[in-house]
């Protein structure tokens, strides 16, 4: 099969890609916000609710056992996907935001105190800023920020200078959601570990695009979302090193996370259940397992090559429009391009582009500090996935020409 | 002078000419150009309408029982939307504004065809206009 046939075949895996918007074929370029779902994932969810739905780890009946078993198999799939040592290190959460909140609230509460320092970067999504700010307010710790250079990369020298014995956590993104910058997290982790400082990685924008090996990276926590990884919304993952998770206090409390409850004392359950209070999103977790298998079937190498080709083509085509200003031009990027059209507000551009059936995101992308860095109100962001095509990029360029015609 | 309702009907019939939303955006953009220019001294943070993702300034003055609006936005479609509202509500008494029926916004399909953030912005603009009317009424 040639590449074109491959792409056709892949596109047919995603039912939504064949729908129309305003009578035009959907061009879905908002994959950094959420990815579309292949039929196998939708079917896995349907199958769970049609054939297996039951609460997990509780009932002694057949269905409950079946649901529990499938749920735990999904955990193993996640463990393998990111190469964690043990299933005890895989906590199901609702998404990256909850994973980050869990680390900040639980690890932070126990190990971070007054005068301690937490390092984040200027590239962070608000979800990796606000939980730490709240922790700082509660404990008197101080938030320090790795500055960003104008091309959208991090100032590594400045980072090294920020590290000091009072630093108790480094929490940085693997990939910038608004600029697509791939952050050299291995270097960041190694530098922090030299001073025995733990590192949390926000992997929300990485999990669908590149192989993640938490052992090789050596990170202490890694967070990602199912819905940005071709799985349903409402399921996510926190990977944590077992030694750390073992000594962390519970984040939420209720059913499932306890071992023995009396009115005088409660004994908490073992890992990973201690951090999964209440009924988990069983169907979501199972469908996430399916989505990860789907990615592996397509192949992360194929995905990386395909997305690199799409990124190059998008950059090339956008460069032919002389009014385009690129925001974020890091050498290492995922298939995300943020840009502005000269003298045109991104919202005006977005409204018109939308009428062509093209889904791009406009705004600050929950990264107001980055917008402040460039002193811009927001950007137009096209974020591509391996199922997108060069032809779709041409539709976007056509829409941009129309924006210019209408607004100049 | 036409009543609020009559101006609203005018807007509805102008909108109906276009069945394509790109043409309707064009119409809004053109309308934005006729917006009474806001005095730069009123383009201050205090006059910014919250809930809009592009910046919208709205200034109101009360004279001889009538309210006069000037406005601006850094996005041209948004400027068209606020100019539509100014066209309807400018030079009215507080009571006229407070009692105005706003069905025309639904009739022309503006709310449904705007992105949710813009739609919220539209709601905030209307709210701000009504707040001005209430405030000036209590002063009378």
Short mmCIF file of C-alpha atoms in Angstrom, two decimals:
data_model
loop_
_atom_site.label_atom_id
_atom_site.label_comp_id
_atom_site.label_asym_id
_atom_site.label_seq_id
_atom_site.Cartn_x
_atom_site.Cartn_y
_atom_site.Cartn_z
CA UNK A 1 0.00 0.00 0.00
CA UNK A 2 1.19 3.48 -0.66
CA UNK A 3 0.96 6.33 1.82
CA UNK A 4 -2.23 7.71 0.26
CA UNK A 5 -4.01 4.38 0.67
CA UNK A 6 -2.70 4.11 4.23
CA UNK A 7 -4.14 7.51 5.09
CA UNK A 8 -7.49 6.69 3.46
CA UNK A 9 -7.64 3.49 5.46
CA UNK A 10 -6.70 5.30 8.68
CA UNK A 11 -9.26 8.05 8.08
CA UNK A 12 -11.97 5.45 7.65
CA UNK A 13 -11.17 4.28 11.20
CA UNK A 14 -12.50 7.63 12.49
CA UNK A 15 -16.23 7.95 11.72
CA UNK A 16 -16.42 11.68 12.56
CA UNK A 17 -13.89 12.56 9.84
CA UNK A 18 -16.46 11.82 7.15
CA UNK A 19 -19.03 14.30 8.44
CA UNK A 20 -19.70 17.71 6.98
CA UNK A 21 -19.80 21.12 8.64
CA UNK A 22 -21.88 23.82 6.93
CA UNK A 23 -22.08 21.49 3.93
CA UNK A 24 -18.28 21.21 3.66
CA UNK A 25 -16.07 18.29 4.68
CA UNK A 26 -14.86 18.66 8.26
CA UNK A 27 -11.20 19.65 8.50
CA UNK A 28 -10.32 18.85 12.07
CA UNK A 29 -7.22 20.80 13.13
CA UNK A 30 -7.96 21.02 16.86
CA UNK A 31 -6.25 17.84 17.94
CA UNK A 32 -4.34 19.52 20.74
CA UNK A 33 -7.70 20.26 22.37
CA UNK A 34 -8.98 16.73 21.90
CA UNK A 35 -8.34 13.99 19.36
CA UNK A 36 -11.04 12.14 17.46
CA UNK A 37 -11.91 8.56 18.35
CA UNK A 38 -11.44 5.51 16.14
CA UNK A 39 -14.29 3.01 15.82
CA UNK A 40 -12.41 0.43 17.89
CA UNK A 41 -12.46 2.83 20.85
CA UNK A 42 -16.13 3.72 20.41
CA UNK A 43 -16.89 -0.01 20.08
CA UNK A 44 -14.91 -0.85 23.21
CA UNK A 45 -16.98 1.65 25.17
CA UNK A 46 -20.23 0.30 23.72
CA UNK A 47 -19.15 -3.28 24.34
CA UNK A 48 -18.35 -2.52 27.96
CA UNK A 49 -21.75 -0.97 28.60
CA UNK A 50 -23.57 -3.59 26.53
CA UNK A 51 -21.92 -6.70 27.89
CA UNK A 52 -19.85 -6.09 30.99
CA UNK A 53 -21.09 -3.07 32.94
CA UNK A 54 -20.69 -3.75 36.63
CA UNK A 55 -18.89 -2.15 39.54
CA UNK A 56 -15.31 -3.22 39.96
CA UNK A 57 -13.46 -4.92 42.83
CA UNK A 58 -16.61 -5.24 44.92
CA UNK A 59 -19.08 -7.85 43.89
CA UNK A 60 -18.34 -11.52 44.01
CA UNK A 61 -20.60 -12.04 41.03
CA UNK A 62 -19.53 -12.99 37.55
CA UNK A 63 -20.04 -9.61 35.85
CA UNK A 64 -18.20 -7.69 38.53
CA UNK A 65 -15.28 -10.06 38.23
CA UNK A 66 -15.32 -9.68 34.46
CA UNK A 67 -15.40 -5.87 34.67
CA UNK A 68 -12.62 -5.87 37.27
CA UNK A 69 -10.49 -8.12 35.14
CA UNK A 70 -10.93 -6.02 31.99
CA UNK A 71 -10.30 -2.84 33.99
CA UNK A 72 -7.05 -4.26 35.37
CA UNK A 73 -6.01 -5.43 31.91
CA UNK A 74 -6.41 -1.82 30.78
CA UNK A 75 -4.07 -0.78 33.58
CA UNK A 76 -1.49 -3.26 32.30
CA UNK A 77 -1.85 -1.79 28.78
CA UNK A 78 -1.13 1.68 30.18
CA UNK A 79 1.81 0.34 32.17
CA UNK A 80 3.28 -1.19 29.03
CA UNK A 81 2.57 1.90 26.90
CA UNK A 82 4.72 4.10 29.12
CA UNK A 83 7.00 1.28 30.30
CA UNK A 84 6.31 1.67 34.02
CA UNK A 85 7.88 -0.90 36.32
CA UNK A 86 4.66 -2.00 37.95
CA UNK A 87 0.89 -1.66 37.72
CA UNK A 88 1.04 -0.15 41.20
CA UNK A 89 2.45 2.95 39.54
CA UNK A 90 -0.56 3.52 37.27
CA UNK A 91 -3.37 5.58 38.81
CA UNK A 92 -6.50 6.19 36.77
CA UNK A 93 -7.68 9.77 37.07
CA UNK A 94 -10.14 11.91 35.12
CA UNK A 95 -7.37 13.51 33.08
CA UNK A 96 -4.11 15.41 33.20
CA UNK A 97 -5.61 18.23 35.26
CA UNK A 98 -6.68 15.84 37.99
CA UNK A 99 -3.34 14.02 37.86
CA UNK A 100 -1.46 17.29 38.37
CA UNK A 101 -3.82 18.32 41.15
CA UNK A 102 -3.26 14.95 42.82
CA UNK A 103 0.51 15.39 42.84
CA UNK A 104 0.35 18.99 44.04
CA UNK A 105 -2.20 18.27 46.76
CA UNK A 106 -0.89 14.92 48.00
CA UNK A 107 2.87 15.01 47.46
CA UNK A 108 2.89 18.75 48.07
CA UNK A 109 0.99 18.54 51.33
CA UNK A 110 3.43 16.06 52.78
CA UNK A 111 6.77 17.19 51.39
CA UNK A 112 6.57 20.89 50.54
CA UNK A 113 6.51 23.59 53.18
CA UNK A 114 7.15 27.23 53.97
CA UNK A 115 10.04 28.75 52.05
CA UNK A 116 10.41 25.73 49.76
CA UNK A 117 10.48 26.34 46.05
CA UNK A 118 8.55 24.80 43.16
CA UNK A 119 9.77 25.30 39.61
CA UNK A 120 7.40 25.46 36.64
CA UNK A 121 8.03 27.01 33.22
CA UNK A 122 6.64 29.90 31.22
CA UNK A 123 5.34 27.33 28.72
CA UNK A 124 2.91 25.70 31.13
CA UNK A 125 -0.78 25.21 30.60
CA UNK A 126 -2.77 26.83 33.44
CA UNK A 127 -3.37 23.29 34.78
CA UNK A 128 0.31 23.02 35.65
CA UNK A 129 0.44 26.47 37.24
CA UNK A 130 -2.69 26.88 39.33
CA UNK A 131 -2.47 23.70 41.48
CA UNK A 132 1.07 24.73 42.49
CA UNK A 133 -0.03 28.30 43.17
CA UNK A 134 -2.74 27.00 45.47
CA UNK A 135 -0.18 24.80 47.22
CA UNK A 136 2.10 27.84 47.63
CA UNK A 137 -0.76 29.83 49.16
CA UNK A 138 -1.51 27.01 51.58
CA UNK A 139 2.05 26.27 52.60
CA UNK A 140 4.04 29.47 52.08
CA UNK A 141 6.15 27.81 49.38
CA UNK A 142 7.35 29.93 46.45
CA UNK A 143 6.72 29.39 42.74
CA UNK A 144 9.71 29.95 40.44
CA UNK A 145 9.40 30.12 36.67
CA UNK A 146 11.83 28.96 33.96
CA UNK A 147 11.69 31.74 31.35
CA UNK A 148 11.05 31.05 27.70
CA UNK A 149 13.10 32.36 24.79
CA UNK A 150 11.39 34.13 21.90
CA UNK A 151 11.41 31.02 19.69
CA UNK A 152 9.33 29.17 22.28
CA UNK A 153 12.10 27.06 23.76
CA UNK A 154 12.99 27.11 27.43
CA UNK A 155 16.03 28.95 28.75
CA UNK A 156 17.94 25.93 30.05
CA UNK A 157 20.76 28.01 31.58
CA UNK A 158 18.19 30.00 33.54
CA UNK A 159 16.66 26.71 34.73
CA UNK A 160 19.99 25.48 36.08
CA UNK A 161 20.34 28.73 38.01
CA UNK A 162 16.89 28.32 39.54
CA UNK A 163 17.73 24.91 41.00
CA UNK A 164 18.83 25.13 44.62
CA UNK A 165 18.58 23.14 47.86
CA UNK A 166 15.20 24.73 48.64
CA UNK A 167 13.71 23.43 45.37
CA UNK A 168 11.28 20.65 46.29
CA UNK A 169 9.60 20.02 42.93
CA UNK A 170 10.12 20.69 39.25
CA UNK A 171 6.91 20.42 37.21
CA UNK A 172 7.18 21.05 33.49
CA UNK A 173 5.35 20.24 30.32
CA UNK A 174 6.66 17.67 27.85
CA UNK A 175 5.16 19.59 24.91
CA UNK A 176 3.71 23.11 24.87
CA UNK A 177 0.02 22.98 24.00
CA UNK A 178 -0.06 26.41 22.39
CA UNK A 179 3.29 26.41 20.56
CA UNK A 180 4.10 22.74 20.08
CA UNK A 181 7.61 23.09 21.51
CA UNK A 182 9.04 19.75 22.60
CA UNK A 183 10.81 20.41 25.89
CA UNK A 184 14.07 18.50 26.51
CA UNK A 185 12.63 16.91 29.62
CA UNK A 186 15.37 14.28 29.95
CA UNK A 187 17.93 17.04 30.52
CA UNK A 188 15.60 18.80 32.92
CA UNK A 189 14.97 15.63 34.90
CA UNK A 190 18.67 14.73 35.07
CA UNK A 191 19.64 18.18 36.33
CA UNK A 192 16.94 18.09 39.03
CA UNK A 193 17.87 14.57 40.10
CA UNK A 194 21.45 15.59 40.69
CA UNK A 195 20.04 17.58 43.58
CA UNK A 196 17.50 14.84 44.47
CA UNK A 197 14.59 17.01 43.38
CA UNK A 198 11.57 15.13 42.07
CA UNK A 199 10.15 15.99 38.65
CA UNK A 200 6.55 15.95 37.41
CA UNK A 201 5.88 15.93 33.68
CA UNK A 202 2.67 17.19 32.08
CA UNK A 203 2.47 14.82 29.14
CA UNK A 204 -0.97 15.87 27.87
CA UNK A 205 0.41 17.01 24.51
CA UNK A 206 2.94 14.20 24.11
CA UNK A 207 1.06 10.94 24.67
CA UNK A 208 -0.51 10.86 21.19
CA UNK A 209 2.65 11.76 19.33
CA UNK A 210 5.74 10.05 20.70
CA UNK A 211 6.93 7.02 22.58
CA UNK A 212 7.05 7.61 26.32
CA UNK A 213 9.35 5.54 28.49
CA UNK A 214 9.07 6.69 32.09
CA UNK A 215 11.97 4.48 33.19
CA UNK A 216 14.30 5.89 30.59
CA UNK A 217 13.15 9.44 31.34
CA UNK A 218 13.47 8.79 35.06
CA UNK A 219 10.66 11.20 35.89
CA UNK A 220 8.91 10.83 39.23
CA UNK A 221 5.41 11.64 37.98
CA UNK A 222 4.01 11.65 34.45
CA UNK A 223 0.47 12.79 33.64
CA UNK A 224 -1.62 12.40 30.52
CA UNK A 225 -5.22 12.47 29.30
CA UNK A 226 -7.16 9.77 27.50
CA UNK A 227 -9.15 12.17 25.37
CA UNK A 228 -6.02 13.67 23.80
CA UNK A 229 -4.86 10.12 23.07
CA UNK A 230 -7.83 8.91 20.95
CA UNK A 231 -9.68 7.62 24.04
CA UNK A 232 -12.88 8.98 25.63
CA UNK A 233 -13.08 12.08 27.77
CA UNK A 234 -13.03 11.71 31.54
CA UNK A 235 -10.18 9.20 31.81
CA UNK A 236 -6.56 10.00 32.41
CA UNK A 237 -3.42 8.63 33.97
CA UNK A 238 -1.02 9.52 36.70
CA UNK A 239 2.18 7.56 36.66
CA UNK A 240 4.08 7.87 39.92
CA UNK A 241 7.23 6.14 41.15
CA UNK A 242 6.08 3.51 43.59
CA UNK A 243 8.43 4.65 46.39
CA UNK A 244 6.83 8.09 46.28
CA UNK A 245 3.23 6.95 45.88
CA UNK A 246 3.73 4.61 48.86
CA UNK A 247 4.42 7.48 51.22
CA UNK A 248 1.92 9.99 49.84
CA UNK A 249 -1.34 10.69 51.67
CA UNK A 250 -4.68 10.07 49.89
CA UNK A 251 -5.96 12.81 47.62
CA UNK A 252 -9.67 12.09 47.65
CA UNK A 253 -11.38 9.77 50.12
CA UNK A 254 -14.37 7.45 50.03
CA UNK A 255 -14.99 3.95 48.77
CA UNK A 256 -12.40 1.69 47.14
CA UNK A 257 -9.42 3.59 48.57
CA UNK A 258 -9.82 2.14 52.07
CA UNK A 259 -8.99 -1.20 53.65
CA UNK A 260 -10.68 -1.08 57.05
CA UNK A 261 -12.98 1.64 58.29
CA UNK A 262 -14.06 1.98 61.90
CA UNK A 263 -15.20 5.23 63.48
CA UNK A 264 -11.92 5.51 65.30
CA UNK A 265 -9.53 4.75 62.45
CA UNK A 266 -9.36 4.00 58.76
CA UNK A 267 -6.66 1.94 57.10
CA UNK A 268 -6.00 2.90 53.52
CA UNK A 269 -5.86 0.46 50.67
CA UNK A 270 -2.75 -0.55 48.75
CA UNK A 271 -1.52 1.04 45.54
CA UNK A 272 -2.91 1.96 43.12
CA UNK A 273 -6.41 1.81 44.67
CA UNK A 274 -5.54 4.20 47.49
CA UNK A 275 -5.65 7.03 44.96
CA UNK A 276 -8.81 5.87 43.19
CA UNK A 277 -11.56 6.83 45.60
CA UNK A 278 -15.09 6.17 44.46
CA UNK A 279 -16.26 4.24 41.42
CA UNK A 280 -13.66 4.71 38.70
CA UNK A 281 -14.38 5.38 35.02
CA UNK A 282 -14.21 1.70 34.14
CA UNK A 283 -15.51 2.00 30.59
CA UNK A 284 -13.19 4.94 29.93
CA UNK A 285 -10.17 3.05 31.24
CA UNK A 286 -10.97 0.00 29.10
CA UNK A 287 -11.43 2.20 26.02
CA UNK A 288 -8.14 3.95 26.83
CA UNK A 289 -6.45 0.55 26.77
CA UNK A 290 -7.97 -0.03 23.33
CA UNK A 291 -6.84 3.41 22.13
CA UNK A 292 -3.24 2.71 23.19
CA UNK A 293 -3.33 -0.59 21.32
CA UNK A 294 -4.69 1.24 18.28
CA UNK A 295 -1.76 3.69 18.42
CA UNK A 296 0.66 0.79 18.65
CA UNK A 297 -1.02 -0.88 15.67
CA UNK A 298 -0.61 2.29 13.60
CA UNK A 299 2.91 2.58 14.98
CA UNK A 300 4.47 5.52 16.79
CA UNK A 301 7.20 5.70 14.17
CA UNK A 302 4.67 5.99 11.38
CA UNK A 303 2.80 8.64 13.41
CA UNK A 304 5.97 10.65 14.01
CA UNK A 305 6.99 10.53 10.34
CA UNK A 306 3.54 11.38 9.09
CA UNK A 307 3.09 14.27 11.52
CA UNK A 308 6.54 15.64 10.68
CA UNK A 309 5.59 15.63 6.98
CA UNK A 310 2.31 17.40 7.76
CA UNK A 311 4.08 19.96 9.98
CA UNK A 312 6.62 20.70 7.24
CA UNK A 313 3.90 21.08 4.63
CA UNK A 314 1.79 23.32 6.89
CA UNK A 315 4.80 25.53 7.65
CA UNK A 316 5.71 25.69 3.99
CA UNK A 317 2.19 26.60 2.85
CA UNK A 318 1.73 29.17 5.61
CA UNK A 319 5.07 30.72 4.66
CA UNK A 320 3.68 31.50 1.21
CA UNK A 321 1.21 33.88 2.89
CA UNK A 322 3.34 36.93 3.55
CA UNK A 323 1.03 38.31 6.27
CA UNK A 324 1.51 35.24 8.47
CA UNK A 325 3.47 35.67 11.68
CA UNK A 326 4.52 32.40 13.30
CA UNK A 327 4.30 32.29 17.09
CA UNK A 328 6.79 29.75 18.43
CA UNK A 329 9.44 28.45 16.08
CA UNK A 330 11.31 25.95 18.22
CA UNK A 331 13.45 23.50 16.23
CA UNK A 332 11.81 20.51 17.95
CA UNK A 333 8.06 20.66 17.62
CA UNK A 334 4.99 18.46 17.43
CA UNK A 335 2.51 19.10 14.63
CA UNK A 336 1.16 22.28 16.24
CA UNK A 337 1.44 25.68 14.57
CA UNK A 338 0.34 28.90 16.24
CA UNK A 339 0.15 31.97 14.05
CA UNK A 340 -1.38 35.37 13.48
CA UNK A 341 -2.44 37.14 10.32
CA UNK A 342 -1.06 40.66 10.25
CA UNK A 343 -3.47 43.28 11.65
CA UNK A 344 -6.24 40.71 12.05
CA UNK A 345 -7.62 39.70 15.44
CA UNK A 346 -7.43 35.91 15.85
CA UNK A 347 -11.14 35.77 16.73
CA UNK A 348 -12.14 37.40 13.47
CA UNK A 349 -9.94 34.99 11.55
CA UNK A 350 -11.28 32.01 13.51
CA UNK A 351 -14.91 32.96 12.86
CA UNK A 352 -14.33 33.08 9.12
CA UNK A 353 -12.10 29.99 8.93
CA UNK A 354 -14.85 28.11 10.80
CA UNK A 355 -17.29 28.76 7.96
CA UNK A 356 -15.07 26.61 5.71
CA UNK A 357 -15.61 23.62 7.98
CA UNK A 358 -12.11 24.03 9.38
CA UNK A 359 -11.80 23.55 13.14
CA UNK A 360 -8.89 25.58 14.49
CA UNK A 361 -8.65 27.04 17.94
CA UNK A 362 -8.29 30.74 18.57
CA UNK A 363 -7.51 32.40 21.87
CA UNK A 364 -4.89 32.09 24.56
CA UNK A 365 -5.11 28.26 24.78
CA UNK A 366 -5.07 28.39 28.61
CA UNK A 367 -1.52 29.72 28.45
CA UNK A 368 -1.91 33.41 29.26
CA UNK A 369 1.76 33.81 30.33
CA UNK A 370 2.88 32.81 26.81
CA UNK A 371 0.53 35.37 25.23
CA UNK A 372 1.89 37.97 27.63
CA UNK A 373 5.44 37.05 26.58
CA UNK A 374 4.60 37.89 22.96
CA UNK A 375 2.23 40.72 23.94
CA UNK A 376 -0.57 39.30 21.78
CA UNK A 377 -4.26 38.70 22.57
CA UNK A 378 -4.10 35.11 21.38
CA UNK A 379 -3.21 33.04 18.35
CA UNK A 380 -4.82 30.90 15.70
CA UNK A 381 -3.67 27.36 16.39
CA UNK A 382 -3.75 24.48 13.95
CA UNK A 383 -2.90 21.21 15.68
CA UNK A 384 -2.65 18.21 13.40
CA UNK A 385 -2.81 14.50 13.86
CA UNK A 386 -1.64 11.64 11.67
CA UNK A 387 -5.12 11.32 10.14
CA UNK A 388 -4.97 14.83 8.67
CA UNK A 389 -3.95 15.38 5.06
CA UNK A 390 -2.07 17.84 2.86
CA UNK A 391 -5.32 18.50 1.04
CA UNK A 392 -6.89 19.67 4.30
CA UNK A 393 -3.97 22.03 4.82
CA UNK A 394 -4.76 23.51 1.40
CA UNK A 395 -8.35 24.11 2.56
CA UNK A 396 -7.02 26.04 5.57
CA UNK A 397 -4.77 28.14 3.35
CA UNK A 398 -7.76 28.88 1.11
CA UNK A 399 -9.76 29.96 4.15
CA UNK A 400 -6.91 32.26 5.24
CA UNK A 401 -6.95 33.88 1.80
CA UNK A 402 -10.68 34.47 2.25
CA UNK A 403 -10.04 36.02 5.69
CA UNK A 404 -7.60 38.45 4.07
CA UNK A 405 -10.07 39.29 1.30
CA UNK A 406 -12.82 40.02 3.79
CA UNK A 407 -10.83 41.92 6.38
CA UNK A 408 -8.20 43.90 4.50
CA UNK B 1 -37.26 58.62 15.20
CA UNK B 2 -37.93 54.89 14.94
CA UNK B 3 -38.78 52.88 18.05
CA UNK B 4 -36.47 50.16 19.35
CA UNK B 5 -38.78 47.57 17.89
CA UNK B 6 -38.79 49.26 14.49
CA UNK B 7 -34.99 49.37 14.39
CA UNK B 8 -34.90 45.72 15.40
CA UNK B 9 -37.20 44.85 12.51
CA UNK B 10 -34.94 46.83 10.21
CA UNK B 11 -31.96 44.78 11.35
CA UNK B 12 -33.89 41.55 10.85
CA UNK B 13 -34.81 42.43 7.27
CA UNK B 14 -31.24 43.54 6.49
CA UNK B 15 -29.93 40.23 7.82
CA UNK B 16 -32.47 38.22 5.85
CA UNK B 17 -31.04 39.45 2.56
CA UNK B 18 -28.01 37.24 3.13
CA UNK B 19 -28.34 33.50 3.44
CA UNK B 20 -24.64 32.84 3.67
CA UNK B 21 -22.93 33.47 6.98
CA UNK B 22 -19.79 34.80 5.34
CA UNK B 23 -21.99 37.52 3.80
CA UNK B 24 -23.55 38.15 7.20
CA UNK B 25 -20.09 38.56 8.72
CA UNK B 26 -19.34 41.02 5.92
CA UNK B 27 -22.50 42.91 6.80
CA UNK B 28 -21.48 42.98 10.49
CA UNK B 29 -17.98 44.17 9.56
CA UNK B 30 -19.45 46.97 7.44
CA UNK B 31 -21.79 47.91 10.24
CA UNK B 32 -18.83 48.06 12.62
CA UNK B 33 -17.35 50.80 10.46
CA UNK B 34 -20.37 53.04 11.14
CA UNK B 35 -20.03 52.72 14.91
CA UNK B 36 -19.80 56.12 16.63
CA UNK B 37 -16.13 56.48 17.41
CA UNK B 38 -15.37 56.23 21.10
CA UNK B 39 -13.27 59.04 22.54
CA UNK B 40 -9.82 57.58 23.26
CA UNK B 41 -10.10 58.85 26.82
CA UNK B 42 -12.99 56.41 27.35
CA UNK B 43 -11.02 53.42 26.02
CA UNK B 44 -10.01 52.48 29.53
CA UNK B 45 -10.05 49.22 31.44
CA UNK B 46 -13.04 50.42 33.45
CA UNK B 47 -15.11 50.46 30.28
CA UNK B 48 -14.07 46.97 29.18
CA UNK B 49 -16.87 44.43 29.10
CA UNK B 50 -15.98 41.27 30.97
CA UNK B 51 -16.78 37.95 29.37
CA UNK B 52 -15.58 38.91 25.89
CA UNK B 53 -12.38 37.31 24.63
CA UNK B 54 -11.67 40.15 22.30
CA UNK B 55 -11.63 43.54 23.99
CA UNK B 56 -14.83 45.56 23.91
CA UNK B 57 -15.12 49.05 25.36
CA UNK B 58 -18.55 50.54 25.98
CA UNK B 59 -19.06 54.09 27.19
CA UNK B 60 -22.44 55.57 28.12
CA UNK B 61 -23.53 59.14 28.77
CA UNK B 62 -26.82 60.34 30.14
CA UNK B 63 -28.15 63.66 28.88
CA UNK B 64 -31.66 65.15 28.92
CA UNK B 65 -33.14 61.81 29.92
CA UNK B 66 -31.50 59.87 27.08
CA UNK B 67 -28.54 57.50 27.04
CA UNK B 68 -25.84 57.82 24.39
CA UNK B 69 -23.44 54.95 23.71
CA UNK B 70 -20.05 54.87 22.06
CA UNK B 71 -18.02 51.67 21.77
CA UNK B 72 -15.12 49.92 20.13
CA UNK B 73 -13.49 46.50 19.86
CA UNK B 74 -10.13 45.22 18.69
CA UNK B 75 -11.88 42.49 16.66
CA UNK B 76 -13.91 43.71 13.69
CA UNK B 77 -16.72 41.14 13.82
CA UNK B 78 -17.13 41.93 17.51
CA UNK B 79 -17.18 45.62 16.66
CA UNK B 80 -20.00 44.84 14.23
CA UNK B 81 -21.94 43.09 16.96
CA UNK B 82 -21.57 45.92 19.47
CA UNK B 83 -22.43 48.46 16.76
CA UNK B 84 -25.63 46.54 16.10
CA UNK B 85 -26.53 46.93 19.76
CA UNK B 86 -25.53 50.60 19.82
CA UNK B 87 -27.71 51.21 16.74
CA UNK B 88 -30.70 49.74 18.59
CA UNK B 89 -30.12 51.24 22.03
CA UNK B 90 -28.44 54.59 21.39
CA UNK B 91 -30.43 57.77 22.06
CA UNK B 92 -33.07 55.97 24.16
CA UNK B 93 -34.50 56.61 27.61
CA UNK B 94 -33.51 54.21 30.39
CA UNK B 95 -37.06 52.85 30.49
CA UNK B 96 -37.06 52.08 26.78
CA UNK B 97 -33.87 50.08 27.20
CA UNK B 98 -34.97 48.30 30.35
CA UNK B 99 -38.25 47.23 28.76
CA UNK B 100 -36.81 46.35 25.35
CA UNK B 101 -37.60 42.93 23.95
CA UNK B 102 -34.45 41.31 22.56
CA UNK B 103 -36.01 38.58 20.43
CA UNK B 104 -34.42 40.02 17.30
CA UNK B 105 -31.06 38.57 18.36
CA UNK B 106 -32.53 35.09 18.22
CA UNK B 107 -34.49 35.86 15.05
CA UNK B 108 -31.36 36.76 13.12
CA UNK B 109 -29.70 33.66 14.53
CA UNK B 110 -26.79 35.57 15.98
CA UNK B 111 -26.47 33.59 19.20
CA UNK B 112 -26.57 30.21 17.48
CA UNK B 113 -24.05 31.17 14.83
CA UNK B 114 -21.43 32.68 17.07
CA UNK B 115 -18.78 30.65 18.82
CA UNK B 116 -19.72 30.05 22.48
CA UNK B 117 -17.18 32.61 23.68
CA UNK B 118 -18.53 35.24 21.31
CA UNK B 119 -22.06 34.32 22.27
CA UNK B 120 -21.19 34.84 25.95
CA UNK B 121 -19.61 38.11 24.94
CA UNK B 122 -22.86 39.19 23.28
CA UNK B 123 -24.77 38.35 26.46
CA UNK B 124 -22.28 40.40 28.50
CA UNK B 125 -22.66 43.37 26.14
CA UNK B 126 -26.47 43.33 26.49
CA UNK B 127 -26.18 42.97 30.25
CA UNK B 128 -23.83 45.94 30.42
CA UNK B 129 -26.21 48.10 28.36
CA UNK B 130 -29.10 47.18 30.65
CA UNK B 131 -26.99 47.87 33.75
CA UNK B 132 -26.23 51.37 32.43
CA UNK B 133 -29.95 51.94 31.86
CA UNK B 134 -30.80 50.82 35.39
CA UNK B 135 -28.04 52.93 36.90
CA UNK B 136 -29.11 56.07 35.03
CA UNK B 137 -32.76 55.46 35.89
CA UNK B 138 -32.03 55.37 39.61
CA UNK B 139 -30.10 58.64 39.23
CA UNK B 140 -33.02 60.40 37.52
#
